Short mmCIF file of C-alpha atoms (C1' of nucleotides) in Angstrom, two decimals:
data_model
loop_
_atom_site.label_atom_id
_atom_site.label_comp_id
_atom_site.label_asym_id
_atom_site.label_seq_id
_atom_site.Cartn_x
_atom_site.Cartn_y
_atom_site.Cartn_z
CA MET A 1 93.38 57.14 76.37
CA THR A 2 93.45 53.83 74.97
CA ASP A 3 91.06 51.03 74.05
CA ASP A 4 92.68 48.19 75.86
CA PRO A 5 90.48 46.43 78.26
CA TRP A 6 92.39 48.74 80.79
CA VAL A 7 90.31 51.27 82.39
CA PRO A 8 91.48 54.51 83.99
CA PRO A 9 91.07 54.76 87.73
CA VAL A 10 88.44 57.22 89.16
CA VAL A 11 88.78 59.58 91.62
CA LEU A 12 86.45 61.62 94.14
CA LEU A 13 86.26 65.09 93.16
CA ALA A 14 85.67 67.79 95.99
CA VAL A 15 85.81 71.68 96.08
CA ASP A 16 87.34 73.68 98.81
CA LEU A 17 86.64 77.31 99.36
CA VAL A 18 89.16 80.10 100.60
CA ILE A 19 87.18 83.00 101.50
CA LEU A 20 89.23 85.81 102.68
CA THR A 21 88.02 89.02 104.56
CA LEU A 22 89.15 91.70 106.65
CA ARG A 23 88.40 92.04 110.52
CA GLU A 24 89.84 94.38 112.78
CA SER A 25 92.90 95.09 110.53
CA ARG A 26 93.80 91.47 109.80
CA LEU A 27 93.16 89.19 107.29
CA HIS A 28 90.97 86.34 108.16
CA VAL A 29 89.51 83.06 106.43
CA LEU A 30 86.32 81.36 106.96
CA LEU A 31 86.85 77.94 108.58
CA ILE A 32 84.26 75.46 109.94
CA GLU A 33 84.60 72.76 112.54
CA ARG A 34 84.31 69.28 111.02
CA GLY A 35 81.10 67.42 112.27
CA ILE A 36 82.32 64.43 111.09
CA ASP A 37 85.13 61.97 110.48
CA PRO A 38 87.80 62.02 109.45
CA TYR A 39 89.47 64.97 111.12
CA LYS A 40 86.25 65.36 113.37
CA GLY A 41 86.42 68.51 115.38
CA ASN A 42 89.41 70.05 113.39
CA LEU A 43 88.99 73.21 111.61
CA ALA A 44 88.75 72.85 107.96
CA LEU A 45 87.81 75.11 104.68
CA PRO A 46 84.25 74.94 103.60
CA GLY A 47 83.89 72.32 100.95
CA GLY A 48 82.68 69.12 99.86
CA PHE A 49 82.02 66.45 97.15
CA LEU A 50 80.46 67.04 93.96
CA ARG A 51 76.76 66.24 94.64
CA HIS A 52 76.23 64.33 91.25
CA ALA A 53 78.36 63.36 88.31
CA GLU A 54 76.93 66.26 86.18
CA GLU A 55 77.56 68.84 88.63
CA ASP A 56 79.51 71.94 87.40
CA ILE A 57 82.51 72.65 89.39
CA THR A 58 82.10 76.09 89.93
CA ALA A 59 78.52 75.53 90.43
CA ALA A 60 79.65 73.02 93.21
CA ALA A 61 81.42 75.52 94.77
CA HIS A 62 78.87 78.12 95.29
CA ARG A 63 76.62 75.41 96.58
CA GLU A 64 78.96 74.48 99.13
CA LEU A 65 79.49 78.04 100.10
CA SER A 66 75.76 78.71 100.69
CA GLU A 67 75.24 75.27 102.55
CA GLU A 68 78.43 75.42 104.60
CA ALA A 69 78.56 79.17 105.31
CA ASP A 70 75.34 80.64 104.58
CA LEU A 71 77.12 83.70 103.14
CA ASP A 72 75.65 85.59 100.24
CA VAL A 73 76.80 83.87 97.10
CA GLU A 74 75.78 86.54 94.66
CA THR A 75 78.50 89.23 95.81
CA LEU A 76 81.43 86.90 95.71
CA ARG A 77 83.54 86.05 92.80
CA LEU A 78 85.19 82.99 93.00
CA GLU A 79 88.43 82.21 91.27
CA GLN A 80 90.19 78.99 90.94
CA LEU A 81 93.03 78.66 93.25
CA GLY A 82 94.39 75.10 92.04
CA VAL A 83 94.02 71.55 92.40
CA TYR A 84 95.25 69.53 95.48
CA GLY A 85 95.17 65.87 94.56
CA ASP A 86 98.19 64.31 96.67
CA PRO A 87 97.60 60.51 97.25
CA GLY A 88 96.98 60.09 100.83
CA ARG A 89 95.65 63.57 101.38
CA ASP A 90 92.30 62.08 102.56
CA PRO A 91 92.14 58.97 104.37
CA ARG A 92 88.74 58.09 102.78
CA GLY A 93 90.55 57.46 99.36
CA ARG A 94 91.67 59.30 96.26
CA VAL A 95 90.12 62.92 96.75
CA VAL A 96 90.91 65.36 94.30
CA SER A 97 89.97 68.96 95.56
CA VAL A 98 89.56 71.99 93.33
CA ALA A 99 90.42 75.11 95.66
CA TYR A 100 88.63 78.47 95.00
CA LEU A 101 89.52 81.83 96.31
CA ALA A 102 87.06 84.39 97.07
CA ILE A 103 87.47 87.99 98.55
CA ALA A 104 84.40 89.45 100.75
CA PRO A 105 84.12 92.82 102.58
CA ARG A 106 83.26 92.64 106.31
CA LEU A 107 80.53 90.16 106.70
CA PRO A 108 78.44 89.13 109.80
CA GLU A 109 79.26 85.84 111.47
CA PRO A 110 78.23 82.97 109.43
CA THR A 111 75.76 80.35 110.72
CA ALA A 112 76.88 76.88 110.75
CA GLY A 113 75.51 74.71 107.92
CA THR A 114 74.54 71.05 107.60
CA ASP A 115 77.84 69.38 108.01
CA ALA A 116 79.65 71.91 109.89
CA ALA A 117 79.55 72.09 113.66
CA ASP A 118 80.60 75.65 113.60
CA ALA A 119 81.70 78.18 110.99
CA GLY A 120 83.57 81.40 111.74
CA TRP A 121 86.42 83.54 110.84
CA GLN A 122 90.05 82.75 111.79
CA PRO A 123 92.92 85.06 111.54
CA THR A 124 95.15 83.76 108.63
CA ASP A 125 98.54 84.24 110.50
CA ARG A 126 97.16 81.86 113.26
CA VAL A 127 96.51 79.34 110.64
CA LEU A 128 99.77 79.93 108.71
CA SER A 129 102.06 79.89 112.00
CA GLY A 130 100.47 76.47 112.52
CA ASP A 131 98.91 77.71 115.64
CA LEU A 132 95.49 76.17 114.42
CA ASP A 133 95.27 72.72 113.54
CA LEU A 134 93.67 72.04 110.20
CA ALA A 135 92.39 69.20 108.50
CA PHE A 136 93.77 67.78 105.38
CA ASP A 137 96.52 69.78 103.53
CA HIS A 138 94.36 72.91 104.06
CA GLN A 139 96.87 74.89 105.76
CA ARG A 140 98.84 74.96 102.61
CA ILE A 141 95.65 75.71 100.43
CA ILE A 142 95.23 78.85 102.50
CA ALA A 143 98.82 79.62 102.21
CA ASP A 144 98.56 79.62 98.50
CA GLY A 145 95.24 81.58 98.66
CA VAL A 146 96.91 84.17 100.71
CA GLU A 147 99.74 84.48 98.29
CA ARG A 148 97.51 84.72 95.63
CA ALA A 149 95.52 87.46 97.17
CA ARG A 150 98.85 89.30 97.85
CA THR A 151 99.87 89.11 94.23
CA LYS A 152 96.26 89.95 93.02
CA LEU A 153 96.29 93.18 95.22
CA GLU A 154 99.36 94.34 92.84
CA HIS A 155 97.81 94.02 89.54
CA SER A 156 94.01 93.99 89.97
CA ALA A 157 91.32 96.09 91.61
CA LEU A 158 90.66 93.10 94.10
CA GLY A 159 91.42 95.50 96.98
CA THR A 160 88.03 97.23 96.57
CA ALA A 161 86.29 93.69 96.96
CA PHE A 162 87.40 93.60 100.39
CA CYS A 163 85.78 97.19 100.93
CA ARG A 164 81.87 97.84 101.42
CA PRO A 165 80.43 99.34 98.30
CA THR A 166 81.65 102.72 99.30
CA PHE A 167 84.83 103.33 101.37
CA THR A 168 87.48 105.75 101.73
CA ILE A 169 90.89 105.85 100.79
CA THR A 170 92.12 105.11 104.14
CA ASP A 171 89.92 102.03 104.06
CA LEU A 172 91.36 100.99 100.89
CA GLN A 173 94.86 101.60 102.42
CA GLY A 174 94.17 99.30 105.44
CA VAL A 175 93.29 96.33 103.03
CA TYR A 176 96.50 96.72 101.38
CA GLU A 177 98.37 97.02 104.69
CA ALA A 178 96.67 93.99 106.20
CA VAL A 179 97.05 91.91 103.47
CA TRP A 180 100.56 92.71 102.61
CA GLY A 181 101.69 92.97 106.22
CA ILE A 182 103.42 96.39 106.03
CA THR A 183 102.66 99.92 106.61
CA LEU A 184 102.24 102.47 103.81
CA ASP A 185 102.74 106.11 103.67
CA PRO A 186 99.24 107.41 103.39
CA ARG A 187 99.94 110.43 101.30
CA ASN A 188 101.58 108.46 98.50
CA PHE A 189 99.06 106.08 98.66
CA TYR A 190 96.37 108.68 98.27
CA ARG A 191 98.24 110.04 95.45
CA LYS A 192 98.68 106.66 93.79
CA VAL A 193 95.27 105.37 93.87
CA GLN A 194 93.90 108.58 92.84
CA LYS A 195 96.10 108.65 89.63
CA THR A 196 95.42 105.14 88.70
CA GLU A 197 92.77 105.48 86.42
CA GLY A 198 89.39 103.51 86.66
CA PHE A 199 90.59 102.09 89.99
CA ILE A 200 88.10 103.93 92.21
CA VAL A 201 85.71 106.73 91.50
CA PRO A 202 84.17 109.33 93.97
CA ALA A 203 81.07 108.63 95.38
CA GLY A 204 80.12 112.23 96.35
CA THR A 205 79.68 112.33 99.95
CA SER A 206 81.79 111.99 102.95
CA ARG A 207 81.86 110.11 105.94
CA LYS A 208 82.70 111.58 109.48
CA ALA A 209 84.82 109.36 111.56
CA ALA A 210 84.79 109.63 115.34
CA THR A 211 87.40 111.99 115.02
CA GLY A 212 89.59 113.83 112.40
CA ARG A 213 88.82 115.50 109.03
CA PRO A 214 85.88 113.53 107.28
CA ALA A 215 87.06 111.34 104.42
CA ARG A 216 85.72 111.48 101.08
CA LEU A 217 83.93 108.37 99.90
CA PHE A 218 84.72 106.24 96.86
CA ARG A 219 83.56 103.52 94.70
CA ALA A 220 84.92 100.68 92.91
CA GLY A 221 85.96 101.84 89.36
CA PRO A 222 85.46 100.17 86.06
CA CYS A 223 88.89 98.75 85.71
CA THR A 224 89.74 95.19 86.85
CA ALA A 225 93.32 95.21 86.14
CA LEU A 226 95.49 98.12 87.20
CA TYR A 227 97.76 99.74 85.12
CA PRO A 228 100.32 101.08 86.24
CA PRO A 229 100.17 98.57 89.04
CA MET A 230 100.41 99.01 92.59
CA VAL A 231 104.02 98.10 93.62
CA ARG A 232 104.57 96.10 96.64
CA PRO A 233 107.94 97.06 98.19
CA ALA A 234 110.60 94.25 97.90
CA GLU A 235 111.19 92.46 101.09
CA GLY A 236 113.91 89.95 101.41
CA PRO A 237 117.41 90.77 99.98
CA SER A 238 118.34 89.76 96.60
CA ALA A 239 117.50 86.16 95.62
CA LYS A 240 114.10 85.11 96.94
CA GLU A 241 112.27 81.81 96.45
CA MET B 1 80.91 64.89 103.46
CA THR B 2 78.05 62.96 104.97
CA ASP B 3 77.61 59.52 106.25
CA ASP B 4 74.24 58.91 104.44
CA PRO B 5 74.16 55.86 102.35
CA TRP B 6 74.74 58.72 99.80
CA VAL B 7 77.93 57.97 98.15
CA PRO B 8 79.84 60.84 95.96
CA PRO B 9 80.25 60.57 92.45
CA VAL B 10 83.51 59.64 90.95
CA VAL B 11 85.24 61.14 87.80
CA LEU B 12 87.91 60.46 85.50
CA LEU B 13 91.17 62.26 86.15
CA ALA B 14 93.19 63.28 83.44
CA VAL B 15 96.35 65.65 83.00
CA ASP B 16 97.03 67.98 79.67
CA LEU B 17 100.18 69.67 78.89
CA VAL B 18 100.92 72.87 77.51
CA ILE B 19 104.47 73.05 76.36
CA LEU B 20 105.42 76.00 74.72
CA THR B 21 108.60 76.80 72.88
CA LEU B 22 109.98 79.55 70.58
CA ARG B 23 110.83 78.50 66.96
CA GLU B 24 111.48 81.01 64.22
CA SER B 25 110.67 83.83 66.40
CA ARG B 26 107.24 82.53 67.13
CA LEU B 27 105.66 81.10 69.89
CA HIS B 28 104.73 77.26 69.42
CA VAL B 29 102.94 74.71 71.19
CA LEU B 30 103.48 70.94 71.22
CA LEU B 31 100.41 69.22 69.88
CA ILE B 32 99.86 65.59 69.03
CA GLU B 33 97.28 64.17 66.32
CA ARG B 34 94.74 62.06 68.30
CA GLY B 35 95.43 58.27 67.23
CA ILE B 36 92.07 57.21 68.87
CA ASP B 37 88.38 58.44 69.27
CA PRO B 38 86.97 60.63 70.28
CA TYR B 39 88.34 63.32 68.17
CA LYS B 40 90.44 60.78 66.21
CA GLY B 41 92.60 62.91 63.79
CA ASN B 42 92.11 66.09 65.73
CA LEU B 43 94.97 67.95 67.34
CA ALA B 44 95.27 67.88 70.84
CA LEU B 45 97.37 68.64 73.78
CA PRO B 46 99.58 65.83 75.06
CA GLY B 47 97.94 64.31 78.24
CA GLY B 48 96.07 61.23 79.42
CA PHE B 49 94.42 59.62 82.34
CA LEU B 50 95.88 58.76 85.63
CA ARG B 51 97.52 55.28 85.40
CA HIS B 52 96.33 54.09 88.77
CA ALA B 53 94.56 55.16 91.41
CA GLU B 54 97.59 56.24 93.52
CA GLU B 55 99.72 58.04 90.93
CA ASP B 56 100.48 61.73 91.91
CA ILE B 57 99.09 64.04 89.38
CA THR B 58 102.38 65.96 88.75
CA ALA B 59 104.00 62.49 88.26
CA ALA B 60 101.31 61.60 85.83
CA ALA B 61 102.17 64.66 83.99
CA HIS B 62 105.67 64.07 83.67
CA ARG B 63 104.98 60.45 82.56
CA GLU B 64 102.60 61.61 79.78
CA LEU B 65 105.12 63.95 78.62
CA SER B 66 107.70 61.63 77.88
CA GLU B 67 105.31 58.94 76.78
CA GLU B 68 103.48 61.13 74.36
CA ALA B 69 106.34 63.43 73.24
CA ASP B 70 109.44 61.83 74.02
CA LEU B 71 110.98 65.08 75.38
CA ASP B 72 113.53 65.31 78.08
CA VAL B 73 111.55 65.71 81.38
CA GLU B 74 114.33 66.64 83.28
CA THR B 75 114.81 70.41 82.24
CA LEU B 76 111.06 71.09 82.23
CA ARG B 77 109.55 72.66 85.20
CA LEU B 78 105.89 71.73 84.99
CA GLU B 79 103.37 74.40 86.58
CA GLN B 80 99.98 73.84 87.46
CA LEU B 81 97.61 76.05 84.90
CA GLY B 82 94.08 75.04 86.16
CA VAL B 83 91.36 72.49 86.23
CA TYR B 84 89.11 71.99 83.30
CA GLY B 85 86.33 69.97 84.36
CA ASP B 86 83.20 71.19 82.65
CA PRO B 87 80.55 68.26 82.47
CA GLY B 88 80.27 67.39 78.47
CA ARG B 89 83.65 68.28 77.63
CA ASP B 90 84.51 64.71 76.77
CA PRO B 91 82.10 62.53 75.37
CA ARG B 92 83.39 59.49 77.41
CA GLY B 93 82.10 60.72 80.55
CA ARG B 94 83.04 62.85 83.38
CA VAL B 95 86.53 63.84 82.67
CA VAL B 96 88.06 66.50 84.81
CA SER B 97 91.46 67.31 83.46
CA VAL B 98 94.41 69.15 85.26
CA ALA B 99 96.40 71.32 83.01
CA TYR B 100 100.19 71.82 83.36
CA LEU B 101 102.27 74.62 81.87
CA ALA B 102 106.02 74.37 80.66
CA ILE B 103 108.27 76.51 78.87
CA ALA B 104 111.14 74.92 76.83
CA PRO B 105 113.95 76.39 74.91
CA ARG B 106 114.19 75.37 71.35
CA LEU B 107 113.87 71.68 71.15
CA PRO B 108 114.41 69.05 68.10
CA GLU B 109 111.08 67.68 66.88
CA PRO B 110 109.55 65.27 69.06
CA THR B 111 108.64 61.69 68.05
CA ALA B 112 105.31 60.43 68.10
CA GLY B 113 104.67 58.21 71.20
CA THR B 114 101.98 55.45 72.05
CA ASP B 115 98.93 57.07 71.63
CA ALA B 116 99.80 59.83 69.33
CA ALA B 117 99.41 59.33 65.67
CA ASP B 118 101.93 62.51 65.24
CA ALA B 119 103.52 65.15 67.32
CA GLY B 120 104.84 68.51 66.40
CA TRP B 121 104.89 72.14 67.13
CA GLN B 122 102.23 74.34 66.06
CA PRO B 123 102.35 78.09 66.12
CA THR B 124 100.09 79.50 68.97
CA ASP B 125 98.46 82.21 66.83
CA ARG B 126 97.26 79.53 64.39
CA VAL B 127 95.48 77.89 67.31
CA LEU B 128 94.20 80.98 69.13
CA SER B 129 92.74 82.08 65.65
CA GLY B 130 90.74 78.87 65.34
CA ASP B 131 92.88 78.17 62.23
CA LEU B 132 93.44 74.83 63.52
CA ASP B 133 90.81 72.61 65.09
CA LEU B 134 91.81 71.26 68.26
CA ALA B 135 90.03 68.36 70.39
CA PHE B 136 87.85 68.97 73.68
CA ASP B 137 88.36 72.37 75.15
CA HIS B 138 92.11 72.53 74.36
CA GLN B 139 92.25 75.82 72.41
CA ARG B 140 90.85 77.69 75.73
CA ILE B 141 93.53 75.63 77.63
CA ILE B 142 96.34 76.74 75.24
CA ALA B 143 94.84 80.47 75.46
CA ASP B 144 94.95 80.08 79.23
CA GLY B 145 98.44 78.91 79.05
CA VAL B 146 99.64 81.79 76.74
CA GLU B 147 98.20 84.48 78.81
CA ARG B 148 99.79 82.90 82.01
CA ALA B 149 103.29 82.71 80.12
CA ARG B 150 102.52 86.38 79.25
CA THR B 151 102.23 87.66 82.66
CA LYS B 152 104.89 85.55 84.00
CA LEU B 153 107.40 87.19 81.75
CA GLU B 154 106.87 90.43 83.74
CA HIS B 155 107.41 89.13 86.94
CA SER B 156 109.46 86.22 86.89
CA ALA B 157 112.72 85.00 85.06
CA LEU B 158 110.86 82.86 83.15
CA GLY B 159 112.08 84.27 79.87
CA THR B 160 115.58 82.56 80.17
CA ALA B 161 113.65 79.31 80.31
CA PHE B 162 112.82 79.73 76.53
CA CYS B 163 116.59 80.03 75.78
CA ARG B 164 119.66 77.83 75.54
CA PRO B 165 121.92 77.64 78.54
CA THR B 166 123.73 80.69 77.45
CA PHE B 167 122.11 83.27 75.50
CA THR B 168 122.74 87.13 74.43
CA ILE B 169 120.43 89.79 75.21
CA THR B 170 118.92 90.00 71.77
CA ASP B 171 117.93 86.37 72.12
CA LEU B 172 115.92 87.17 75.35
CA GLN B 173 114.43 90.12 73.93
CA GLY B 174 113.33 87.83 70.99
CA VAL B 175 111.59 85.83 73.69
CA TYR B 176 109.54 88.77 75.18
CA GLU B 177 108.72 90.12 71.67
CA ALA B 178 107.32 86.87 70.50
CA VAL B 179 105.36 85.96 73.86
CA TRP B 180 103.89 89.51 74.05
CA GLY B 181 103.43 90.02 70.14
CA ILE B 182 105.27 93.36 70.45
CA THR B 183 108.47 95.14 69.49
CA LEU B 184 110.97 96.47 72.06
CA ASP B 185 113.48 99.16 71.90
CA PRO B 186 116.89 97.30 72.03
CA ARG B 187 118.66 99.75 73.75
CA ASN B 188 116.15 100.29 76.66
CA PHE B 189 115.66 96.56 76.94
CA TYR B 190 119.51 96.04 77.21
CA ARG B 191 119.67 98.59 79.96
CA LYS B 192 116.74 97.22 81.90
CA VAL B 193 117.52 93.45 81.94
CA GLN B 194 121.31 94.39 82.74
CA LYS B 195 120.05 96.44 85.92
CA THR B 196 117.43 94.07 87.25
CA GLU B 197 119.66 92.14 89.68
CA GLY B 198 119.99 88.35 89.71
CA PHE B 199 118.04 88.39 86.02
CA ILE B 200 121.14 87.30 83.94
CA VAL B 201 124.74 86.93 84.92
CA PRO B 202 127.58 87.05 82.41
CA ALA B 203 128.80 83.95 80.73
CA GLY B 204 132.28 85.18 79.85
CA THR B 205 132.59 84.38 76.30
CA SER B 206 130.84 86.29 73.20
CA ARG B 207 129.09 84.79 70.20
CA LYS B 208 129.84 86.38 66.65
CA ALA B 209 126.79 86.04 64.65
CA ALA B 210 126.77 85.70 60.84
CA THR B 211 127.23 89.59 60.64
CA GLY B 212 127.51 92.54 63.14
CA ARG B 213 129.45 93.06 66.36
CA PRO B 214 129.62 89.60 68.63
CA ALA B 215 127.33 89.63 71.31
CA ARG B 216 128.05 88.71 75.03
CA LEU B 217 126.82 85.77 76.28
CA PHE B 218 124.76 85.45 79.73
CA ARG B 219 123.37 82.61 81.60
CA ALA B 220 120.09 82.70 83.86
CA GLY B 221 120.68 84.35 87.00
CA PRO B 222 119.68 83.10 90.52
CA CYS B 223 116.37 85.04 90.82
CA THR B 224 113.13 83.75 90.08
CA ALA B 225 111.34 86.83 90.73
CA LEU B 226 112.04 90.05 88.93
CA TYR B 227 112.18 93.21 90.98
CA PRO B 228 111.30 95.65 89.68
CA PRO B 229 109.47 93.78 87.03
CA MET B 230 109.54 93.90 83.34
CA VAL B 231 106.84 96.28 82.41
CA ARG B 232 104.60 95.32 79.54
CA PRO B 233 103.31 98.17 77.70
CA ALA B 234 99.29 98.79 78.07
CA GLU B 235 97.52 97.72 75.12
CA GLY B 236 93.59 98.05 75.30
CA PRO B 237 92.18 101.52 74.90
CA SER B 238 90.18 100.84 78.12
CA ALA B 239 91.68 102.42 80.90
CA LYS B 240 94.93 104.20 79.65
CA GLU B 241 96.26 107.58 80.11
"C1'" DC C 1 84.97 130.54 121.01
"C1'" DT C 2 89.29 129.19 120.93
"C1'" DA C 3 93.14 125.89 121.65
"C1'" DG C 4 94.36 121.39 120.94
"C1'" DC C 5 94.12 116.84 118.75
"C1'" DT C 6 92.93 113.85 115.11
"C1'" DT C 7 92.68 112.50 110.46
"C1'" DC C 8 92.14 113.84 105.74
"C1'" DT C 9 94.05 116.23 101.61
"C1'" DT C 10 97.34 118.65 98.83
"C1'" DG C 11 101.84 120.05 97.89
"C1'" DT C 12 107.32 119.88 97.29
"C1'" DC C 13 111.63 117.97 96.36
"C1'" DA C 14 115.30 114.88 94.98
"C1'" DA C 15 116.15 110.43 93.27
"C1'" DT C 16 114.92 107.16 90.07
"C1'" DC C 17 112.75 104.89 86.09
"C1'" DT C 18 111.05 105.11 81.56
"C1'" DG C 19 110.78 106.12 76.50
"C1'" DA C 20 113.10 108.04 72.50
"C1'" DC C 21 116.94 108.66 70.03
"C1'" DA C 22 122.11 109.48 68.89
"C1'" DG C 23 126.20 107.55 68.22
"C1'" DA C 24 130.52 104.72 69.17
"C1'" DA C 25 132.45 99.81 69.14
"C1'" DA C 26 133.19 95.25 66.91
"C1'" DT C 27 133.11 92.31 63.05
"C1'" DA C 28 132.26 90.03 58.14
"C1'" DG C 29 132.35 90.89 53.29
"C1'" DC C 30 134.06 93.54 49.44
"C1'" DG D 1 140.36 100.56 53.55
"C1'" DC D 2 135.12 101.15 53.32
"C1'" DT D 3 130.24 99.54 53.96
"C1'" DA D 4 126.92 97.18 56.32
"C1'" DT D 5 125.28 95.05 60.42
"C1'" DT D 6 124.55 94.36 65.00
"C1'" DT D 7 125.93 95.09 69.79
"C1'" DC D 8 126.61 98.20 73.25
"C1'" DT D 9 127.26 103.05 75.96
"C1'" DG D 10 125.37 107.50 76.66
"C1'" DT D 11 122.14 111.63 76.92
"C1'" DC D 12 117.80 113.75 78.13
"C1'" DA D 13 113.33 115.12 78.93
"C1'" DG D 14 109.14 113.56 81.15
"C1'" DA D 15 107.04 110.71 84.63
"C1'" DT D 16 106.95 107.99 88.70
"C1'" DT D 17 108.44 107.26 93.61
"C1'" DG D 18 109.63 107.72 98.19
"C1'" DA D 19 110.01 111.01 102.16
"C1'" DC D 20 108.21 114.57 104.18
"C1'" DA D 21 106.04 119.58 105.36
"C1'" DA D 22 101.88 121.74 106.04
"C1'" DG D 23 96.98 123.29 105.28
"C1'" DA D 24 91.85 121.87 105.70
"C1'" DA D 25 88.10 120.02 108.36
"C1'" DG D 26 86.12 117.91 111.80
"C1'" DC D 27 85.57 116.88 117.27
"C1'" DT D 28 86.66 117.61 122.30
"C1'" DA D 29 87.96 120.21 126.38
"C1'" DG D 30 88.22 123.87 128.81
#
DNA sequence: CTAGCTTCTTGTCAATCTGACAGAAATAGC
DNA sequence: GCTATTTCTGTCAGATTGACAAGAAGCTAG
């Protein structure tokens, strides 16, 4: 921003991907085992550097997703989560990483890609509790991603993105319960999502479970923003962070 | 992310600041007139490159704020808004910019700083309508910042950040009306903010206006998150009852 | 085939919240 | 005093929420 002989410093730009899904009623995040230093052997988010100086950042995120996790890119909508660029977060130098968030329905185990020794789903609560040891500042990035998902569930139709193309209302309730970490009354939840116009639309058929009355099937509706929003019950007492 | 002889490309990292305030019941954004190319003479957000390779990004944002706008940094809380790094957004090369958002009470006219030929507040609607010609992709950044402020007003106590240390409920209502671009019923607004625990606390005294009954003064309360949230009336025809 | 179990779906009811509006309270100016 | 103006306190119907009862539709065991 000046025409002095001073030249601005340069940084390495990376992308990191927080891919969340639901497995056995628990929220999971896609992690790889790093095959190279630094943090070789540690778990980390899929991601990597820009391939060339003109690559679009979002395009790089999609590319890394397919390279490192071999997931179908088409169905996932990536949303920018934030920038993580503290000096010293990467021993290789000044690396600034753009984190992206995506929500996926239940998917098969991904296969390891080029730079990843292994790839797989890990429960987010094991990550957030510090039970798993993550590379870089990826634990914090995941924490931010989970929190983002929690709030997006309130105001957007994101919940349907966790489900398969057709799903039951109980399926959708399971999404809310897993992400929010609480239990909800099935009858009130049923009433609420039915009344929220454009959230879900009937898919005609029914699905018979192993036991119990068959449930009607629905599809994601046209709305992306929910009005009125789903209300998440207050948790702690008065003043919270 | 590989140990091939390939080296990752580097980018120039910049910060941009979206500082919003209220002046004469209209939302304004702080803009500078660029004193150097590119876009010399155009209006732009305050901002600039990292000073050195180890500078913290948030620290750089605070530094640019004081350098270019000469505003009191202490009282402003900067919040990361997003990353803007499309190839070609800056003719000087691959520049990736981290945008920050801050909300300020009514402040005096800032003085021009080093790189800025002039600095001043501009109404956001003139920016968003395309009436003013902004440098780079700064119009879009401002649009995102305004939208962020709108939604934050719903769920956080951000509204008080637009006000001076003590304010009346009518002052606070003016904030909501200006940012949301609608009018609200004073009686229902009064009831709502009073009932939302921790939002505002009485400041004891009253302020007498030029005319009319004196209004009680309040301060910002301890809560940052509002529960229940302020509800913004639905606007679009899309999916409404 | 019937009883029992499970799960989905439809209601009911009181408490609360919202939106619209009436009107009293407090000050300045005449 | 009287009026204009703004702040504050109520009222009231309709909508929403949270808690819970009970019917509906399947499966399985006997």
